Structures are given as C-alpha cells and as structure tokens.
Amino acid sequence: GIDPALEPQVTDLAAESLHGLKALEPGEFRVILGSELARQLGVQAGDTVTLIAPSGQVTPAGVLPRLKQMTVAGTFSSGHYEYDSTLVLMAHQDAERIFRLEGPTGVRLKLKDLHEAPEVAQQLARSLSGHLLIRDWTQQNKTWFAAVQLEKRMMFIILTLIVAVAAFNLVSTLVMTVTDKRADIAILRTLGASPQSIMGIFVVQGAMVGVIGTLAGLLLGLAIAFNIDVIVPAIERLLHTTFLPQDIYLISRMPSDPQSSDIVPIAVISLILAFVATLYPSWRASRVNPAEALRYE
C-alpha cells in the first residue's frame, strides 16, 4: 500500500506510470503491476486481476481466503527483475481494507545522500520510542551490499595488477630505447653531460609516457562509463544477444556511477608505477661508458 501523491518523492518505481498513480484512488481498488508480473499474467491497463489475501475468513469448512477483484491501472519497469516480477502497488487505504490493517505499517524515507542512511537510521532509533523496526538500505540488502564491496576490492587489485603489467612494458620499451641510443648518450657524455642529467632525460621521457597513457585511459574510461546506457544496448542489438538476462542477474541494464574515490587511487597508482618503471632504464642510461659505446662508431 502506498500514498500515490507522495510515492514519487521516495521511489522511482512508478516514475514511468504517473498516470497510473493518479488512478490509485481510495475505494476504487486499482493496482499498478510490475512489467514482468503483468507479462506473466498476460494483463495490461484496464484488465482485472484477482488478489488473494493471506488472512481469510474462518468457516465450518475451514479457512477461506479473501478474494478481491482489482483493476490494473498501469505497469512500471524498474529494471530490477525482483521488483518487476513480484511487486504490486495500490492505495494504502485499499490495502488496509483487504488485509484488515488498522493503519499504515511502515514509513519509507529518501535521503539526498544515500551514504548517510546508516547514520540517519541510528539517529531515528535513538530518538523514537516504541516497538519500531528501523532498517536502512544497507541492512535490507546486507548480503548483496557485502558482495558488491568485495567485488570492488577485487576489481581494485585486478586493475592494479593490469597497471603493473603495463609498467613492465614501459620498462622494456625504455631499455630498448637506451640500447638503441647508446651512441647518442655517449656523445652527450663526451660533451660534458653528467650521469644525473642523462638519467633525468629518460625519467622525464618515461614519466611523460605514463602521464599521457593515464590521461588517455581516464578520458576513454569516463567516456564509456557516462555513455554505457547507449553503448551496451547498441552492442546487444548488433550481436542479437543480451549481456544481463533479468532472470539471472536481476537487473536489465548495466549501471554506471563513476566516483572520484574509485578513479583517483587507480590514476595515482598508475602514475607512481610509471615513474618507478623509469628508474632502472634511466639508471642504465646513466651508466653508459662513452669510450665503449663509441668504439665501433
């Protein structure tokens, strides 16, 4: 049971069915069904469905379930299979009559910053009295939330290893450059260049490669992340396949929410590893013996 006038302020479930929300008038016994549930039942707006209430009437023949004919006012699609296949919305007054409730049994709050939910829940628990159950979204989906946190940590480790492999490639590239430029390095040494200045040249070269590569990766990654809702459907249509079947992954689209707390550490590690990767090749360049390098030139 919901308050149709207030529901859009706390959830986006029925954002696509605002007309249906307006039709949820008390006493009319209308419902809004999840799109997957409506598909399974084979109904659409204007059709009727039979709602069976678990609290029935006790008769000499046993407990008879309470049945109520409801009119489908519309459907909603949240992109979450669990909601779209199981959830039914109706006016809370109708729900109270059907399920024999004395009033609302719960209140839902929506915060501007979802990360403040645990703290707000604790404050409400301290300030409110009575037998109340207060839960935030991290507690309602505790297992799923923990799995996502673990996945983020593993992705950080994997990305760090990928950057480390790229740093080894940078090492090999600079070593080959030093080998190829031995004669040039020797000439610079004979002209008075110090080993430190030779080392600095290759450190700057490697660092520039690292900075350019990191910036290019960031720009490309952010471009893909901000347009993932367009890119993935286009690839699915091109390949005639579905990357995220709803009945398996519970979601129908790939969500993307780039956060600086996720991006900055990887970028910083990339720059640090790129700098470290330049030290050995630069040191080898500074150790080139001019006489030996120019012997066969």
C-alpha positions in Angstrom: 0.0 0.0 0.0 1.3 3.5 -0.9 0.3 7.1 -0.9 0.1 7.9 -4.6 0.7 11.6 -4.0 3.9 11.0 -2.0 5.3 7.9 -3.7 7.3 9.7 -6.4 9.2 11.6 -3.7 10.6 8.4 -2.1 11.0 6.0 -5.0 11.3 5.8 -8.8 9.4 2.6 -9.1 6.3 4.2 -10.6 8.0 7.1 -12.4 7.0 5.7 -15.8 3.4 5.3 -14.7 2.4 8.6 -13.2 -1.0 8.4 -14.9 -1.5 5.0 -13.2 -0.5 6.6 -9.8 -3.2 9.2 -10.2 -5.7 6.5 -10.8 -5.0 4.8 -7.4 -7.9 6.5 -5.7 -9.1 5.0 -2.3 -12.1 2.7 -2.7 -11.5 2.1 -6.5 -9.3 -0.9 -5.8 -6.9 -0.3 -8.6 -3.3 -1.6 -8.8 -0.1 -1.0 -10.7 1.8 -4.1 -11.6 5.5 -4.7 -12.3 6.1 -5.1 -16.0 7.4 -8.7 -15.7 4.5 -9.7 -13.4 2.0 -8.2 -15.9 3.6 -10.1 -18.7 3.4 -13.4 -16.8 -0.2 -12.8 -16.0 -1.0 -11.6 -19.6 -2.7 -8.4 -18.5 -2.5 -4.8 -19.3 -4.0 -1.5 -18.2 -7.8 -1.8 -17.9 -7.8 -5.6 -17.2 -8.8 -7.1 -13.9 -6.9 -9.4 -11.6 -7.9 -11.4 -8.6 -6.0 -10.6 -5.4 -5.9 -13.3 -2.7 -5.3 -12.0 0.8 -3.5 -14.4 3.2 -5.9 -13.5 6.1 -9.1 -15.4 5.3 -12.5 -16.0 6.9 -12.9 -18.9 9.3 -15.9 -21.1 8.4 -17.2 -24.5 9.4 -15.5 -25.8 6.2 -12.2 -24.2 7.1 -10.3 -21.0 6.4 -11.5 -19.4 3.2 -9.1 -16.9 1.6 -10.3 -13.5 0.9 -10.6 -12.7 -2.8 -10.8 -9.2 -4.3 -11.1 -8.2 -8.0 -8.6 -5.4 -8.7 -8.4 -3.3 -11.9 -4.9 -2.8 -13.5 -4.3 0.9 -13.7 -0.8 0.6 -15.3 2.6 -1.0 -15.1 6.1 0.1 -14.1 9.5 -1.1 -15.1 12.3 -0.5 -12.5 15.0 -2.5 -14.4 15.2 -4.8 -11.3 13.8 -8.2 -12.0 12.8 -9.0 -8.4 10.7 -5.8 -8.2 9.2 -6.1 -11.7 8.1 -9.7 -11.2 6.7 -9.6 -7.7 5.6 -6.1 -6.7 2.1 -4.7 -6.8 1.2 -1.1 -5.8 -2.2 0.1 -4.6 -3.6 2.9 -2.4 -2.8 2.2 1.2 -6.4 2.6 2.2 -7.4 -0.3 -0.1 -4.6 -2.4 1.3 -5.7 -1.7 4.9 -9.3 -2.9 4.0 -8.2 -6.0 2.1 -5.6 -7.1 4.6 -7.6 -5.9 7.7 -5.0 -3.5 8.9 -5.7 -0.6 11.4 -3.4 1.8 9.5 0.0 2.1 7.8 2.5 -0.4 9.0 5.6 1.3 7.7 7.1 4.6 6.6 9.8 5.0 3.9 12.3 7.9 3.8 14.5 9.0 1.0 17.7 11.0 1.6 19.6 13.3 -0.7 22.8 11.3 0.1 22.2 7.6 0.2 25.5 7.1 2.1 24.0 8.9 5.1 21.3 6.2 5.5 23.1 4.2 8.3 23.7 7.3 10.4 20.2 8.6 10.0 18.8 5.2 10.9 20.8 5.2 14.1 19.6 8.7 15.0 16.0 7.7 14.4 16.5 4.6 16.6 17.8 6.8 19.4 15.1 9.4 19.1 12.0 7.3 18.5 10.4 5.2 21.2 8.1 2.1 21.0 8.4 -1.2 19.2 9.7 0.0 15.9 11.9 -1.7 13.4 14.3 0.7 11.7 16.4 -0.5 8.8 18.4 1.3 6.1 19.1 0.0 2.6 22.5 -1.5 3.6 20.7 -3.7 6.2 17.9 -4.7 3.9 20.4 -5.8 1.2 23.2 -6.7 3.5 24.5 -9.8 1.7 24.2 -8.1 -1.7 25.9 -5.0 -0.4 28.8 -7.0 1.1 29.2 -8.9 -2.2 29.4 -5.6 -4.1 32.0 -4.2 -1.6 34.1 -7.4 -2.0 33.8 -7.1 -5.8 35.1 -3.5 -5.7 38.1 -4.5 -3.7 38.9 -7.4 -6.1 38.5 -5.0 -9.1 40.9 -2.6 -7.4 43.5 -5.4 -7.1 42.9 -6.6 -10.6 43.3 -3.1 -12.1 46.5 -2.6 -10.0 47.9 -5.8 -11.5 47.0 -4.6 -15.0 48.7 -1.3 -14.4 51.8 -3.2 -13.1 51.9 -5.3 -16.3 51.7 -2.1 -18.3 54.6 -0.7 -16.2 56.8 -3.7 -17.1 56.0 -3.0 -20.8 57.2 0.6 -20.2 60.4 -0.8 -18.6 61.2 -3.0 -21.6 60.4 -0.1 -24.0 62.8 2.3 -22.2 65.5 -0.4 -22.0 65.3 -0.9 -25.8 65.4 2.9 -26.2 68.6 3.1 -24.1 70.2 0.3 -26.0 69.3 2.0 -29.3 70.6 5.4 -28.1 73.9 4.3 -26.6 75.9 6.2 -29.1 73.9 9.4 -28.6 74.2 9.0 -24.8 78.0 8.6 -25.2 78.2 11.8 -27.3 76.3 13.7 -24.7 78.7 12.4 -22.0 81.7 13.4 -24.0 80.2 16.9 -24.4 80.1 17.2 -20.6 76.6 15.9 -19.7 76.6 14.4 -16.2 75.1 10.9 -15.4 72.4 12.6 -13.4 71.3 14.7 -16.4 71.3 11.6 -18.6 69.2 9.8 -16.1 66.8 12.8 -15.8 66.2 12.8 -19.6 65.0 9.2 -19.5 63.0 9.7 -16.3 61.2 12.6 -17.9 60.6 10.6 -21.1 59.1 7.6 -19.2 57.1 9.9 -16.9 55.6 11.7 -19.9 54.6 8.3 -21.4 52.9 7.4 -18.1 51.1 10.7 -17.8 49.8 10.6 -21.4 48.7 7.0 -21.0 47.0 7.6 -17.7 45.1 10.7 -19.1 44.1 8.9 -22.2 42.9 5.9 -20.2 40.9 8.2 -17.9 39.2 10.1 -20.7 38.4 6.9 -22.6 37.1 5.2 -19.5 34.9 8.1 -18.4 33.5 8.5 -21.9 32.5 4.8 -21.9 31.2 5.0 -18.3 29.0 8.0 -18.9 27.6 6.5 -22.1 27.3 2.9 -21.0 23.5 3.1 -21.3 23.8 3.8 -25.0 26.9 1.6 -25.8 25.6 -1.7 -24.2 22.2 -1.7 -25.9 23.8 -0.9 -29.3 26.2 -3.8 -28.9 23.3 -6.1 -27.8 21.3 -5.1 -30.9 24.3 -5.6 -33.1 25.1 -9.1 -31.8 21.5 -10.1 -31.2 22.2 -11.1 -27.6 21.6 -10.0 -24.0 24.5 -9.4 -21.7 22.4 -9.2 -18.5 19.4 -11.6 -18.6 17.0 -10.4 -15.9 16.2 -13.8 -14.5 19.9 -14.4 -13.8 21.4 -11.1 -12.9 18.2 -9.5 -11.5 18.9 -6.3 -13.5 18.3 -5.5 -17.1 20.8 -2.7 -17.7 24.5 -2.1 -16.7 24.5 0.7 -14.1 27.4 3.2 -14.1 28.2 5.8 -11.4 31.8 6.9 -11.7 33.1 8.1 -8.3 36.3 10.1 -7.7 37.0 7.8 -4.7 37.3 4.9 -7.2 39.1 6.7 -10.0 41.7 8.8 -8.2 43.5 5.9 -6.4 43.9 3.9 -9.7 45.2 7.0 -11.5 47.7 7.8 -8.7 48.9 4.2 -8.6 49.3 4.3 -12.4 51.5 7.5 -12.2 53.6 6.1 -9.4 54.2 2.8 -11.2 55.0 4.6 -14.4 57.6 6.7 -12.5 59.1 3.7 -10.8 59.3 1.9 -14.1 61.6 4.6 -15.5 64.2 4.3 -12.7 66.0 1.1 -13.9 66.3 2.1 -17.6 67.3 5.6 -16.6 70.0 4.2 -14.3 71.3 2.0 -17.1 71.5 5.0 -19.4 73.5 7.0 -16.8 76.0 4.1 -16.6 76.8 4.0 -20.3 80.6 4.2 -20.9 81.3 6.7 -23.6 84.6 5.1 -24.8 83.0 1.6 -25.0 79.8 2.9 -26.7 81.8 4.9 -29.4 84.4 2.2 -30.1 82.6 0.8 -33.1 81.0 4.0 -34.3 
